[in-house]
Amino acid sequence: MKFLYLVKKELLLFVRNKGLLLFVLYLFTGDIYIAANGIDLSLKHAKFYTLDYDMSYESRDIVSKLVPPWFDFKGYITDSKEIESYLMRDKAVGIIVIPEDFSEKLKENKLDLAFFLNGADASTGYLFAGYTGSIITDYYLEKVKNYQRNFSKIDLRNRVLYNPNTESKYFLGLSELFSVITLLVLILPAASIIREKDEGNIEMILISPLSIRKLIAAKLVAMTIIILLGTTISVNLILKTVLHIPVRGNQLLFLILTAGYIFTTMGLSLFIASISSNMLQVSQLAILFLLPILFLSGSWTPYESMPLIFQKLTYLSPLKYYLDAGYAIIIKGLDFSFVWFYILMMFLMGLPLFIFGTFFINKKL
Amino acid sequence: MFLSTTQNKFLKKIKAIYLKELKELKRDKISRIIVFVVPFVMMIIFGYGMALDVKHIPFTVLDEDKTSLSRELIYKFINNKEYFNFYKYSNSQNEIINLIDKNIIRFGLVIPSNFTERLKNRKTAKVQVLIDGVFPYRADVIKSYVTSMINSFTLEINNIDLSSNLKINVRYWFNENLENIKLTTSGLLAIILFINPAIFASLLIVKEKEYGSIYNIYTSSISKFEYLFGKQLFAVSVSIINFIVEFLLIKYLFGIPFKGNLPLFILSTFLYILVSTSLGLLMSTFLKTQVSAIVGISVIAIIPAFLYSGYLVPVSSMSKEAFIQAHIYPTFYYMNIIKMNYLKGVNINLYTLNSIILLVFYIILFSLTYLLFKKKER
C-alpha cells in the first residue's frame, strides 16, 4: 500500500512538471511524426539538369525515362560552366551530359553519355548512379532488342517484403520511437534520483520508516508506466492512425518486449545515477551511453556497412535486440515463438546491470 | 574617465560569472573530464562507424533450374565478394522468407525451372528477388545492385560487349572516389558542435534556479546582459577547446584534408557555437528544472542536427515540409560551410551568406534569451 502511494507520488510529480510533461508528450508524438515523414533515405525527387548537345528525339527520350517519384527533371542547361555552379549551390544531385553524336551512335547500337554527380551528397549520389545506370541499361536493351531479333532477355521481378514501396517512414518512425524510449529511460530515472539527492530528500527518507530501495523501486515503476503509456499512444495514434504504418503484430507482445527493454536500460540509468552527483554529469553520461547504444543497434546505418569490430559489438547494444524484435512484431507480424529469444537476451543483459546499479546506488546514498 | 570605469566594471562582472563557472567545473572531477570526453567519443564512434555504403550483403539462392546457365548467373553473384556474401542454397520460397525474418540474409534470388529453356528459345525469362524491406534504404540499394548484375548478365548471354558499346561515364564532383568518410567525418563537426554546447549551456541557468543560488543574482547589481553573456562566454570557451580537438582528429586521425580558408572557418565556427550555446541558454531561462532542460534540448537539438542538416539526407531532395524545416535550423547553414571547406572549395559569396545567416540566428536567439530572462521570481 505504502508502495502504491509512492508510485502515485512519482506520477503526480511527473505530471506537475509541465515543461517535462510537454516535452515527453512531444517526443512520443510530434517528434516521431516529423522524423518519419520529413526524411526519406531512399532516392526521392532527386533533382537533375541535362546538358544536351544532341537535342535529338533519342536524347529527349532517354531523359524522359527518369521519372518521379525517384527523379525530378528541372530543365536544360546550355553551358558546361554552369555544371560547377549548380552543384556548388546544391541545386541538383546530378547533371546528365549527352554528347553531340548520341543519336548517331545509338543507331550503331552504341550508347555514350556522362553523369556529373554531387559528391558532397554521397548517399544520394550513390543511389542516383545506381538507378540511372539500370534505367539506361534497360533503355539500351530495349533498343537493341528491336534491332536484334534473336535476343534473350531476363526480366527481374523485385519483391520487397513487408514494405513493397520501400517507404522510409516505416523504418524511421519505428526507429525514432526506439530512440525516444532509449533517451527517456536513460535520463528520467537517473535524473529523478539525483534530484532527490540534490534537494536533500534522501536524508529525510533515511530517518523515516521508508527504505531508499522502495523509493527507487517506486520511481522505476512510475517511469515504466509513463513510458509504456507513451509507447501505446505513439503506436496507435502516430504510427497507425497518422502515418498509416501497418501494425501487423500483437501490441501486447510489443509492450512486453518494451518492458523488457526498459528493464535493461534502466539498469544503465541506475548505474549513471550511482556515479554522478549532479545533473551535468547525468546529462553527459547519458549521452555517452546513448550514442553507442543507438549507433550500434543498426538503426542508423545498415549492420552490414559497419566495420567488423562494430558488427561484433552490436551484440552488446540492448537496442539491437529490441530493434530486431520490435520490427519483427510490428512490421513483420511475427509472434512469441520468434520473439522469446530476444526478450530472454534482454533480460539476461539487464539482470547484471540492474543488480550492479542497485548495489552501487545503495552504497552511495 | 567615467566611460572607462563603467566599462571596467562591466568586464569585471562578466569575468566574475565566468570565473565562478570555471571554478565550479574545476572542482567537479567527473564533469571536468566528461565534458571533453563526450565529444571525443562521438567523433571516434561516428567517424569510424557512420558508413552508408551497403556492402557484403548476405543472400541465398533458390535454383529451380539447376542448369549450367543458372549456375553461371549464381556464380556471378557469389564471386562478387565486395557486395555480396553467399549464405547457402535454399529449397523453397518459405525458407527464404524464414531466413529473412531471422535476419540471416537480406535477399534471396529465385531462378525458376524454365530459365534456361526460355533463354535458349529467345524468350524473356523471369528471375525473382525477395528483399528484406525493414531497412528501406538498404532494400533500395540491394535492388539497384541486383538489377545491374542481371543487366550485365543479359548483355553477356547476348554476346554484346558491354565495355565498347555502353559507356556511362560517372564522375563525382568535389569527391572523386565518392569517399563517404569525407562527408561523414567532417559533417560531424556540425552535429557535435550543435548538440554538446547546447546541452552544456542548457543547464547553466536552470541549475542555479534549482539550487536557489539564482537569488544572489536577483539581488545583485549585475545586469541581465552581463550575467547571460558571462555564462555564454564560459560555454563557448569549453566548446572551442572541443572544436580544436575535433578539428585535429579529422585532419590527423581520419586524414581528411582541409582545403578551405582556416581563419574564415574558425570565424564561422565561432558564430555557430554562439548560436548553439544561445539555444541552450534560451531553454535554460524559461524552464524550471534541469531534467526538463535536458529532455527539452535533446528534443530541439539532437533530431534536427542529424536529420535536417544535410548530414544523412541532402536537403535538395527533401520533401517540401522537410525542406522548409531544414532552412529553419542553423545546422544546415554550418553544414554548407563545412562542405565548402572540406569538399567543394570556398565560394566567398555563399560563404558570407551562410555566415550572415548564422549571425542572424545568434542575434535572434540571444535577444530572446535576454527578453525572457527576468531578474525576479516568476
XYZ file of C-alpha atoms in Angstrom:
743
model
C 0.000 0.000 0.000
C 2.738 2.392 1.015
C 4.492 1.456 -2.169
C 1.498 2.342 -4.308
C 1.371 5.782 -2.719
C 4.993 6.266 -3.596
C 4.305 5.326 -7.205
C 1.388 7.742 -7.224
C 3.606 10.456 -5.802
C 6.128 9.949 -8.587
C 3.434 10.027 -11.244
C 1.991 13.228 -9.800
C 5.430 14.775 -9.675
C 5.903 13.962 -13.310
C 2.545 15.349 -14.400
C 3.044 18.558 -12.432
C 6.335 19.332 -14.124
C 4.614 20.982 -17.071
C 7.751 21.567 -19.125
C 8.902 17.981 -18.860
C 5.407 16.609 -19.480
C 5.101 18.624 -22.660
C 8.474 17.567 -23.977
C 7.830 13.907 -23.252
C 4.439 14.089 -24.949
C 6.031 15.811 -27.907
C 8.736 13.149 -28.098
C 6.133 10.412 -28.334
C 4.014 12.212 -30.922
C 5.271 15.181 -32.929
C 8.883 14.179 -32.880
C 8.136 10.738 -34.282
C 5.831 12.175 -36.894
C 8.454 14.625 -38.091
C 11.263 12.100 -38.147
C 9.130 9.597 -40.067
C 7.533 11.957 -42.515
C 10.118 14.562 -43.256
C 13.086 12.473 -44.108
C 13.484 9.942 -46.835
C 16.665 7.975 -47.066
C 15.757 6.405 -50.361
C 16.074 8.222 -53.645
C 13.094 10.540 -53.964
C 12.722 13.658 -56.092
C 16.381 13.705 -56.962
C 16.784 16.951 -58.855
C 18.786 16.818 -62.049
C 19.546 19.016 -65.045
C 20.528 17.988 -68.535
C 23.216 19.431 -70.734
C 22.086 18.153 -74.119
C 24.483 18.786 -77.008
C 22.487 16.492 -79.272
C 18.900 17.706 -78.860
C 17.530 14.794 -80.825
C 14.414 12.722 -80.324
C 16.505 9.975 -78.724
C 18.256 12.249 -76.295
C 14.985 13.698 -75.092
C 13.526 10.222 -74.932
C 16.206 8.978 -72.573
C 15.796 11.953 -70.265
C 12.060 11.276 -70.134
C 12.792 7.802 -68.708
C 13.951 9.357 -65.455
C 10.590 9.941 -63.850
C 9.106 10.907 -60.484
C 8.909 9.977 -57.656
C 12.564 8.991 -57.908
C 13.746 11.771 -60.172
C 12.825 15.368 -60.675
C 13.879 16.847 -64.013
C 14.469 20.547 -63.518
C 15.380 21.610 -67.044
C 18.170 22.058 -69.541
C 21.369 23.951 -69.087
C 23.300 25.249 -72.037
C 26.846 25.765 -70.866
C 29.262 23.310 -69.269
C 30.426 26.088 -66.960
C 27.051 26.013 -65.274
C 27.613 22.460 -64.018
C 30.008 23.611 -61.343
C 27.758 26.422 -60.218
C 24.634 24.214 -59.977
C 26.424 21.547 -57.980
C 28.157 24.110 -55.791
C 24.822 25.564 -54.774
C 23.315 22.109 -54.195
C 20.669 22.823 -56.788
C 20.932 19.340 -58.212
C 22.025 15.859 -57.246
C 23.417 15.328 -60.686
C 23.751 16.637 -64.202
C 23.433 14.467 -67.286
C 25.624 15.305 -70.212
C 24.566 13.966 -73.612
C 27.223 14.243 -76.325
C 26.598 15.596 -79.849
C 26.753 12.242 -81.589
C 24.436 10.486 -79.117
C 21.635 9.648 -81.582
C 24.123 8.820 -84.342
C 25.912 6.339 -82.181
C 22.723 4.826 -80.887
C 21.964 3.743 -84.452
C 25.143 1.682 -84.345
C 23.999 0.111 -81.058
C 26.337 2.269 -79.047
C 25.326 4.379 -76.130
C 27.544 7.029 -74.668
C 26.721 9.629 -72.042
C 28.060 11.099 -68.823
C 26.841 11.900 -65.337
C 28.297 14.545 -63.126
C 27.147 13.846 -59.609
C 27.350 15.892 -56.475
C 29.959 14.095 -54.402
C 29.101 16.204 -51.387
C 25.827 14.291 -51.093
C 27.440 10.917 -51.072
C 24.496 8.660 -50.218
C 22.150 10.062 -52.855
C 24.887 10.249 -55.419
C 25.368 6.555 -54.939
C 21.708 5.709 -55.423
C 21.378 8.163 -58.300
C 24.191 6.464 -60.174
C 22.728 3.025 -59.470
C 19.187 3.902 -60.552
C 20.076 5.837 -63.667
C 22.597 3.171 -64.594
C 19.970 0.450 -64.597
C 17.331 2.607 -66.287
C 19.695 3.490 -69.078
C 20.844 -0.098 -69.472
C 17.187 -1.109 -69.692
C 16.609 1.553 -72.318
C 19.607 0.320 -74.213
C 18.464 -3.309 -74.014
C 15.042 -2.372 -75.379
C 16.671 -0.582 -78.305
C 18.972 -3.477 -79.068
C 16.096 -5.892 -78.787
C 14.302 -4.010 -81.524
C 17.321 -4.167 -83.818
C 18.476 -7.634 -82.966
C 15.768 -10.195 -83.466
C 17.349 -13.025 -81.540
C 17.554 -11.538 -78.145
C 17.182 -13.289 -74.799
C 16.093 -11.041 -72.033
C 15.929 -11.612 -68.313
C 13.040 -9.938 -66.601
C 13.841 -9.197 -62.987
C 10.905 -9.131 -60.590
C 11.630 -7.366 -57.329
C 9.566 -8.213 -54.331
C 10.381 -6.180 -51.261
C 8.904 -7.965 -48.282
C 6.926 -6.058 -45.637
C 7.412 -2.718 -47.331
C 6.714 -3.068 -51.049
C 7.251 0.585 -51.929
C 10.357 0.901 -49.737
C 8.795 3.720 -47.789
C 11.245 5.144 -45.318
C 8.585 6.141 -42.838
C 8.014 2.547 -41.728
C 11.573 2.311 -40.671
C 12.222 5.845 -39.496
C 9.000 6.084 -37.476
C 9.816 2.973 -35.521
C 13.494 3.641 -35.092
C 12.656 7.117 -33.834
C 10.256 5.605 -31.305
C 13.019 3.268 -30.145
C 15.459 6.162 -29.840
C 12.955 8.218 -27.860
C 12.360 5.347 -25.447
C 16.096 4.853 -25.015
C 16.688 8.533 -24.340
C 13.924 8.756 -21.762
C 14.767 5.521 -19.969
C 18.387 6.582 -19.658
C 17.705 10.080 -18.407
C 14.459 10.111 -16.403
C 15.245 7.598 -13.604
C 18.788 8.873 -13.103
C 17.621 12.470 -13.098
C 14.878 11.859 -10.590
C 17.214 10.036 -8.189
C 19.843 12.766 -8.448
C 17.161 15.335 -7.836
C 16.155 13.752 -4.534
C 19.768 13.846 -3.557
C 20.170 17.462 -4.652
C 17.150 18.571 -2.687
C 18.217 16.722 0.424
C 15.210 14.420 0.460
C 17.426 11.394 0.892
C 18.255 12.463 4.469
C 14.547 12.724 5.192
C 13.976 9.221 3.978
C 16.893 7.860 5.953
C 15.176 8.833 9.181
C 11.739 7.761 8.018
C 10.326 4.210 8.028
C 10.642 4.114 4.236
C 13.603 2.415 2.672
C 15.569 4.020 -0.115
C 15.269 0.846 -2.105
C 11.494 1.136 -2.027
C 11.635 4.749 -3.106
C 13.836 3.907 -6.059
C 11.666 0.929 -6.972
C 8.625 3.227 -6.934
C 10.416 5.644 -9.229
C 11.290 2.890 -11.654
C 7.745 1.552 -11.681
C 6.385 5.050 -12.292
C 8.793 5.686 -15.162
C 7.948 2.320 -16.695
C 4.247 3.182 -16.581
C 4.876 6.564 -18.207
C 6.985 5.140 -20.984
C 4.658 2.220 -21.711
C 1.771 4.667 -21.854
C 3.714 6.902 -24.204
C 4.579 3.920 -26.378
C 0.941 2.867 -26.621
C -0.107 6.388 -27.611
C 2.671 6.578 -30.117
C 1.953 3.224 -31.753
C -1.783 3.728 -32.016
C -2.078 7.422 -32.648
C 1.021 8.285 -34.621
C 2.263 5.127 -36.293
C -1.085 3.524 -37.027
C -3.523 6.400 -37.490
C -1.472 9.324 -38.705
C 1.376 7.661 -40.566
C -0.610 4.615 -41.761
C 2.154 2.223 -40.894
C 0.670 -1.285 -40.818
C 0.935 -2.615 -37.275
C 0.743 -6.307 -38.038
C 1.692 -7.957 -34.774
C 0.256 -8.210 -31.294
C 0.527 -4.928 -29.419
C 0.519 -6.585 -26.017
C 3.530 -8.612 -27.056
C 5.202 -5.408 -28.170
C 4.538 -3.830 -24.770
C 6.018 -6.864 -23.013
C 9.067 -6.557 -25.230
C 9.253 -2.846 -24.453
C 9.036 -3.558 -20.726
C 11.964 -5.934 -21.152
C 13.954 -3.236 -22.890
C 13.064 -0.682 -20.226
C 14.295 -3.122 -17.589
C 17.680 -3.494 -19.301
C 18.188 0.167 -19.986
C 17.047 1.226 -16.518
C 19.907 -0.836 -15.148
C 22.186 1.511 -17.068
C 20.302 4.522 -15.797
C 20.754 3.363 -12.203
C 24.412 2.953 -12.930
C 24.558 6.532 -14.242
C 22.763 7.766 -11.123
C 25.180 5.900 -8.903
C 28.284 7.503 -10.369
C 27.040 11.024 -10.895
C 26.438 13.705 -8.344
C 24.795 16.441 -10.388
C 22.689 16.905 -13.479
C 25.557 17.974 -15.712
C 27.130 14.603 -15.113
C 23.849 12.780 -15.645
C 23.310 14.516 -18.969
C 26.821 13.949 -20.227
C 26.933 10.319 -19.093
C 23.525 9.663 -20.602
C 24.768 10.930 -23.967
C 27.913 8.896 -23.575
C 25.783 5.757 -23.207
C 23.023 6.797 -25.580
C 25.091 7.293 -28.695
C 26.864 3.922 -28.782
C 23.585 2.174 -27.940
C 21.779 3.952 -30.760
C 24.620 3.642 -33.123
C 25.446 0.014 -32.574
C 21.824 -1.026 -32.868
C 21.890 -0.663 -36.622
C 19.038 1.812 -36.502
C 21.035 4.489 -38.290
C 23.367 2.596 -40.547
C 22.863 -0.837 -42.032
C 24.528 -3.530 -39.986
C 26.480 -4.844 -42.984
C 28.117 -1.471 -43.605
C 29.749 -1.286 -40.212
C 33.383 -2.201 -39.669
C 33.745 -5.780 -38.443
C 34.584 -4.833 -34.845
C 31.448 -2.723 -34.676
C 29.407 -5.604 -36.054
C 30.574 -7.796 -33.189
C 29.986 -5.008 -30.691
C 26.354 -4.680 -31.750
C 25.595 -7.754 -29.672
C 26.347 -5.605 -26.623
C 23.756 -2.975 -27.516
C 20.443 -3.867 -25.872
C 18.731 -1.766 -28.509
C 19.791 -4.230 -31.194
C 17.624 -6.941 -29.644
C 14.777 -4.548 -29.063
C 15.012 -3.227 -32.597
C 15.147 -6.609 -34.301
C 12.291 -7.989 -32.236
C 10.318 -4.735 -32.435
C 10.423 -4.708 -36.235
C 9.604 -8.391 -36.214
C 6.450 -7.791 -34.192
C 5.202 -4.546 -35.713
C 6.286 -4.738 -39.338
C 6.609 -8.451 -39.914
C 3.801 -9.527 -37.572
C 5.742 -12.396 -36.033
C 4.632 -13.946 -32.750
C 6.055 -15.027 -29.420
C 7.756 -18.120 -30.820
C 10.075 -15.802 -32.707
C 10.471 -13.060 -30.135
C 11.089 -15.025 -26.936
C 14.783 -15.349 -27.631
C 15.192 -11.578 -27.869
C 13.245 -10.987 -24.661
C 15.414 -13.545 -22.922
C 18.607 -11.911 -24.224
C 17.500 -8.515 -22.972
C 16.616 -9.977 -19.603
C 19.991 -11.700 -19.325
C 21.709 -8.483 -20.280
C 19.648 -6.363 -17.933
C 19.948 -8.533 -14.842
C 23.629 -7.872 -14.045
C 23.238 -4.185 -14.952
C 20.275 -3.909 -12.646
C 21.991 -5.719 -9.778
C 25.146 -3.629 -10.136
C 23.114 -0.454 -10.457
C 21.134 -1.062 -7.272
C 24.240 -2.197 -5.452
C 26.204 0.921 -6.313
C 23.348 3.240 -5.618
C 22.718 1.724 -2.208
C 26.356 2.135 -1.422
C 26.338 5.746 -2.463
C 23.183 7.006 -0.806
C 37.293 58.593 -17.497
C 33.767 57.807 -16.474
C 33.288 55.648 -19.520
C 36.336 53.568 -18.819
C 35.324 52.816 -15.245
C 31.882 51.637 -16.291
C 33.470 49.581 -18.982
C 35.849 48.184 -16.445
C 33.015 47.262 -14.107
C 31.148 45.682 -16.957
C 34.057 43.453 -17.843
C 34.716 42.678 -14.212
C 31.216 41.386 -13.677
C 31.347 39.225 -16.757
C 34.692 37.924 -15.580
C 33.242 37.131 -12.156
C 30.498 34.997 -13.660
C 32.998 33.314 -15.939
C 35.392 32.534 -13.091
C 32.577 31.207 -10.933
C 31.619 28.693 -13.610
C 35.254 27.819 -14.232
C 35.824 27.099 -10.554
C 32.676 25.023 -10.372
C 33.796 22.899 -13.279
C 37.308 22.627 -11.884
C 36.019 21.284 -8.579
C 33.676 18.806 -10.192
C 36.049 15.993 -11.032
C 33.731 13.886 -13.193
C 32.215 16.735 -15.193
C 35.626 18.232 -15.765
C 36.727 15.164 -17.659
C 33.475 14.123 -19.199
C 32.690 17.450 -20.844
C 35.702 16.887 -23.051
C 35.415 13.122 -23.343
C 31.890 13.032 -24.784
C 32.678 14.976 -27.990
C 35.835 12.934 -28.441
C 33.961 9.644 -28.141
C 31.250 10.889 -30.502
C 33.881 11.750 -33.058
C 35.535 8.332 -32.843
C 32.331 6.290 -32.947
C 30.640 8.163 -35.741
C 33.822 8.849 -37.625
C 34.639 5.183 -37.881
C 31.180 3.748 -37.969
C 28.988 6.064 -39.972
C 29.100 4.238 -43.249
C 26.136 4.369 -45.559
C 27.538 2.275 -48.345
C 25.939 -1.136 -48.371
C 28.397 -3.974 -48.839
C 28.819 -7.684 -48.139
C 25.087 -8.319 -48.216
C 24.241 -11.884 -47.158
C 21.964 -13.672 -49.627
C 20.570 -17.046 -50.586
C 19.572 -18.663 -53.881
C 16.689 -20.915 -54.787
C 17.743 -22.594 -58.017
C 14.832 -24.484 -59.535
C 16.506 -24.668 -62.917
C 19.789 -26.332 -61.926
C 21.457 -25.910 -65.303
C 24.890 -24.655 -66.195
C 23.463 -21.297 -67.232
C 21.630 -20.749 -63.960
C 24.747 -21.710 -62.046
C 26.737 -19.277 -64.145
C 24.413 -16.493 -63.051
C 24.617 -17.582 -59.433
C 28.408 -17.651 -59.501
C 28.399 -14.112 -60.802
C 26.774 -13.149 -57.523
C 28.859 -15.448 -55.345
C 32.118 -14.227 -56.828
C 31.253 -10.589 -56.325
C 32.603 -10.707 -52.798
C 32.727 -6.955 -52.307
C 28.982 -6.517 -52.483
C 27.505 -9.936 -51.807
C 28.085 -12.626 -49.254
C 26.649 -16.032 -50.176
C 24.928 -17.782 -47.267
C 23.761 -21.068 -48.800
C 21.214 -22.535 -51.214
C 17.567 -22.637 -50.184
C 14.955 -25.226 -51.079
C 11.795 -23.163 -51.072
C 10.467 -19.637 -51.028
C 9.291 -20.171 -47.471
C 12.806 -20.948 -46.432
C 13.992 -17.679 -47.970
C 11.323 -15.706 -46.124
C 12.190 -17.501 -42.917
C 15.880 -16.657 -43.330
C 14.979 -13.014 -43.961
C 12.811 -12.972 -40.826
C 15.694 -14.262 -38.760
C 17.977 -11.528 -40.124
C 20.360 -14.128 -41.507
C 20.099 -12.955 -45.099
C 18.887 -9.739 -46.722
C 17.725 -11.049 -50.075
C 17.008 -14.260 -51.910
C 17.298 -14.929 -55.622
C 14.738 -17.245 -57.209
C 15.549 -18.797 -60.577
C 12.511 -20.626 -61.997
C 12.728 -24.043 -63.664
C 12.215 -22.800 -67.211
C 15.027 -20.236 -67.010
C 17.484 -21.784 -69.476
C 14.806 -23.117 -71.768
C 13.213 -19.737 -72.263
C 16.509 -18.002 -72.783
C 17.563 -20.619 -75.360
C 14.311 -20.031 -77.238
C 14.984 -16.327 -77.262
C 12.140 -15.609 -74.932
C 12.069 -13.487 -71.820
C 12.969 -15.436 -68.701
C 11.886 -14.337 -65.273
C 14.063 -14.072 -62.196
C 12.616 -13.071 -58.881
C 14.372 -11.437 -55.991
C 12.931 -11.290 -52.478
C 14.311 -8.410 -50.449
C 14.089 -7.635 -46.751
C 12.186 -4.353 -46.629
C 12.737 -3.454 -42.993
C 15.520 -1.006 -43.773
C 14.223 0.704 -46.932
C 17.469 2.409 -47.852
C 19.254 -0.906 -47.817
C 16.440 -2.515 -49.818
C 16.768 0.169 -52.484
C 20.491 -0.295 -52.745
C 20.109 -4.090 -52.986
C 17.521 -3.613 -55.720
C 19.865 -1.492 -57.783
C 22.813 -3.874 -57.264
C 20.822 -6.922 -58.323
C 19.368 -5.101 -61.315
C 22.765 -4.113 -62.599
C 24.084 -7.659 -62.100
C 21.191 -9.098 -64.095
C 21.534 -6.459 -66.803
C 25.165 -7.158 -67.388
C 24.418 -10.889 -67.463
C 21.751 -10.270 -70.099
C 24.239 -8.415 -72.257
C 26.754 -11.172 -71.810
C 24.489 -14.008 -72.929
C 23.559 -11.994 -75.992
C 27.222 -11.558 -76.825
C 27.079 -7.822 -76.540
C 30.373 -6.409 -75.444
C 29.474 -4.058 -72.686
C 32.652 -2.046 -72.474
C 32.732 -0.873 -76.062
C 29.014 -0.349 -76.596
C 27.592 1.021 -73.409
C 29.519 3.906 -71.984
C 28.109 5.617 -68.948
C 30.752 7.853 -67.506
C 30.079 8.734 -63.927
C 32.080 11.451 -62.277
C 31.623 12.599 -58.733
C 32.213 16.283 -58.482
C 34.102 17.548 -55.385
C 34.736 13.994 -54.207
C 36.406 11.934 -56.918
C 36.245 8.495 -55.348
C 32.961 9.135 -53.610
C 34.518 8.616 -50.237
C 31.648 8.834 -47.821
C 34.081 9.264 -44.984
C 34.969 12.767 -46.168
C 31.417 13.875 -45.600
C 30.562 11.729 -42.604
C 33.557 12.796 -40.520
C 33.746 16.464 -41.419
C 29.953 16.742 -41.156
C 30.203 15.531 -37.584
C 31.523 18.960 -36.617
C 28.089 20.402 -37.377
C 26.435 17.799 -35.187
C 28.788 17.682 -32.226
C 29.222 21.445 -32.057
C 25.459 21.801 -32.007
C 24.406 19.136 -29.518
C 27.168 19.444 -26.951
C 27.335 23.209 -26.445
C 23.535 23.354 -26.374
C 23.229 20.710 -23.667
C 26.083 22.186 -21.684
C 24.588 25.669 -21.796
C 21.062 24.462 -21.099
C 21.995 23.669 -17.506
C 23.911 26.854 -16.728
C 20.979 28.951 -15.519
C 18.401 26.345 -14.587
C 20.782 24.688 -12.146
C 21.013 27.936 -10.190
C 17.239 28.082 -10.158
C 17.040 24.582 -8.724
C 19.735 25.203 -6.125
C 18.303 28.588 -5.270
C 21.585 30.399 -5.821
C 19.846 32.453 -8.511
C 18.536 34.722 -5.711
C 22.052 36.044 -5.321
C 21.827 37.198 -8.905
C 18.344 38.662 -8.482
C 19.544 40.825 -5.635
C 22.941 41.757 -7.036
C 23.760 44.754 -9.173
C 24.764 42.619 -12.150
C 22.806 43.361 -15.305
C 20.949 40.752 -17.311
C 23.339 41.108 -20.186
C 26.452 40.717 -18.054
C 25.058 37.621 -16.404
C 23.925 35.918 -19.595
C 26.986 36.881 -21.566
C 29.340 35.693 -18.836
C 27.609 32.311 -18.821
C 27.660 32.107 -22.578
C 31.309 33.003 -22.783
C 32.103 30.114 -20.491
C 30.105 27.629 -22.562
C 31.770 28.964 -25.701
C 35.278 28.552 -24.358
C 34.605 24.935 -23.373
C 33.231 24.283 -26.851
C 36.150 25.921 -28.580
C 38.554 23.541 -26.883
C 36.374 20.712 -28.138
C 36.383 22.193 -31.612
C 40.165 22.289 -31.706
C 40.370 18.646 -30.623
C 37.824 17.560 -33.239
C 39.461 19.580 -35.965
C 42.790 17.905 -35.262
C 41.150 14.469 -35.106
C 39.572 14.970 -38.526
C 42.840 16.075 -40.008
C 45.297 13.682 -38.414
C 43.336 10.630 -37.305
C 40.930 10.415 -40.216
C 43.286 12.075 -42.676
C 40.707 14.319 -44.309
C 42.496 17.270 -45.885
C 41.234 20.720 -45.050
C 41.151 22.745 -48.229
C 39.250 25.828 -47.202
C 40.190 29.064 -45.594
C 41.158 28.461 -41.968
C 40.630 31.951 -40.466
C 37.220 32.198 -42.111
C 36.336 28.698 -40.976
C 37.284 29.477 -37.382
C 35.232 32.653 -37.509
C 32.102 30.892 -38.732
C 32.624 28.044 -36.266
C 32.765 30.629 -33.509
C 29.475 32.063 -34.757
C 27.966 28.580 -34.856
C 28.999 27.849 -31.275
C 27.456 31.171 -30.240
C 24.219 30.014 -31.868
C 24.155 26.589 -30.219
C 25.040 27.922 -26.775
C 22.348 30.593 -27.110
C 19.821 27.891 -27.853
C 20.870 26.135 -24.637
C 20.685 29.344 -22.631
C 17.257 30.065 -24.044
C 15.987 26.704 -22.820
C 17.657 27.343 -19.512
C 15.882 30.637 -18.955
C 12.327 29.526 -19.383
C 12.423 26.052 -17.840
C 12.376 25.392 -14.123
C 14.083 22.032 -13.691
C 17.280 20.571 -15.033
C 15.531 17.381 -16.165
C 13.163 19.268 -18.399
C 16.051 21.341 -19.742
C 17.961 18.229 -20.764
C 14.983 16.448 -22.273
C 13.926 19.673 -23.975
C 17.287 20.388 -25.502
C 17.527 16.800 -26.714
C 14.210 17.271 -28.467
C 15.282 20.508 -30.061
C 18.909 19.731 -30.789
C 19.575 16.065 -31.493
C 16.968 15.254 -34.137
C 17.439 18.335 -36.294
C 21.194 18.084 -36.043
C 21.142 14.663 -37.620
C 18.138 14.729 -39.883
C 17.841 18.268 -41.151
C 21.435 19.313 -41.518
C 22.012 17.517 -44.786
C 24.186 15.024 -42.953
C 22.158 11.922 -43.761
C 19.876 13.233 -46.487
C 20.685 16.035 -48.903
C 18.426 18.989 -48.287
C 17.858 19.487 -52.006
C 15.901 16.239 -52.314
C 13.784 16.660 -49.187
C 10.020 16.896 -49.308
C 8.575 20.370 -49.064
C 7.869 20.350 -45.306
C 11.288 18.965 -44.525
C 12.918 21.359 -46.964
C 11.423 24.316 -45.136
C 12.242 22.800 -41.787
C 15.870 22.324 -42.773
C 16.129 26.011 -43.508
C 14.827 26.905 -40.063
C 17.651 25.084 -38.304
C 21.119 26.624 -38.095
C 22.813 23.231 -38.599
C 22.023 23.375 -42.309
C 23.972 26.590 -42.837
C 27.009 25.461 -40.918
C 26.924 22.183 -42.848
C 27.132 24.208 -46.051
C 30.180 25.960 -44.663
C 31.768 22.632 -43.751
C 31.097 21.192 -47.207
C 32.788 24.190 -48.759
C 35.827 23.851 -46.537
C 36.285 20.124 -46.889
C 34.848 19.238 -50.269
C 33.723 21.950 -52.589
C 36.165 24.759 -52.099
C 35.182 28.166 -50.799
C 32.828 30.359 -52.778
C 33.096 33.679 -50.997
C 29.556 34.877 -51.755
C 27.916 31.708 -50.486
C 30.283 31.695 -47.546
C 29.344 35.191 -46.470
C 25.654 34.470 -46.958
C 25.737 31.360 -44.751
C 27.799 33.144 -42.090
C 25.462 36.122 -42.016
C 22.506 33.793 -41.542
C 24.298 32.227 -38.571
C 24.875 35.698 -37.159
C 21.189 36.490 -37.524
C 20.338 33.254 -35.709
C 22.640 34.323 -32.890
C 21.162 37.776 -32.585
C 17.608 36.421 -32.540
C 18.306 33.654 -30.027
C 20.328 35.847 -27.697
C 17.776 38.653 -27.760
C 15.023 36.164 -26.995
C 17.006 34.865 -24.048
C 17.639 38.420 -22.896
C 13.952 39.276 -23.084
C 12.756 36.110 -21.385
C 15.242 36.188 -18.544
C 13.666 38.104 -15.675
C 15.643 39.246 -12.691
C 12.864 38.245 -10.376
C 10.829 35.206 -9.402
C 8.082 34.412 -11.839
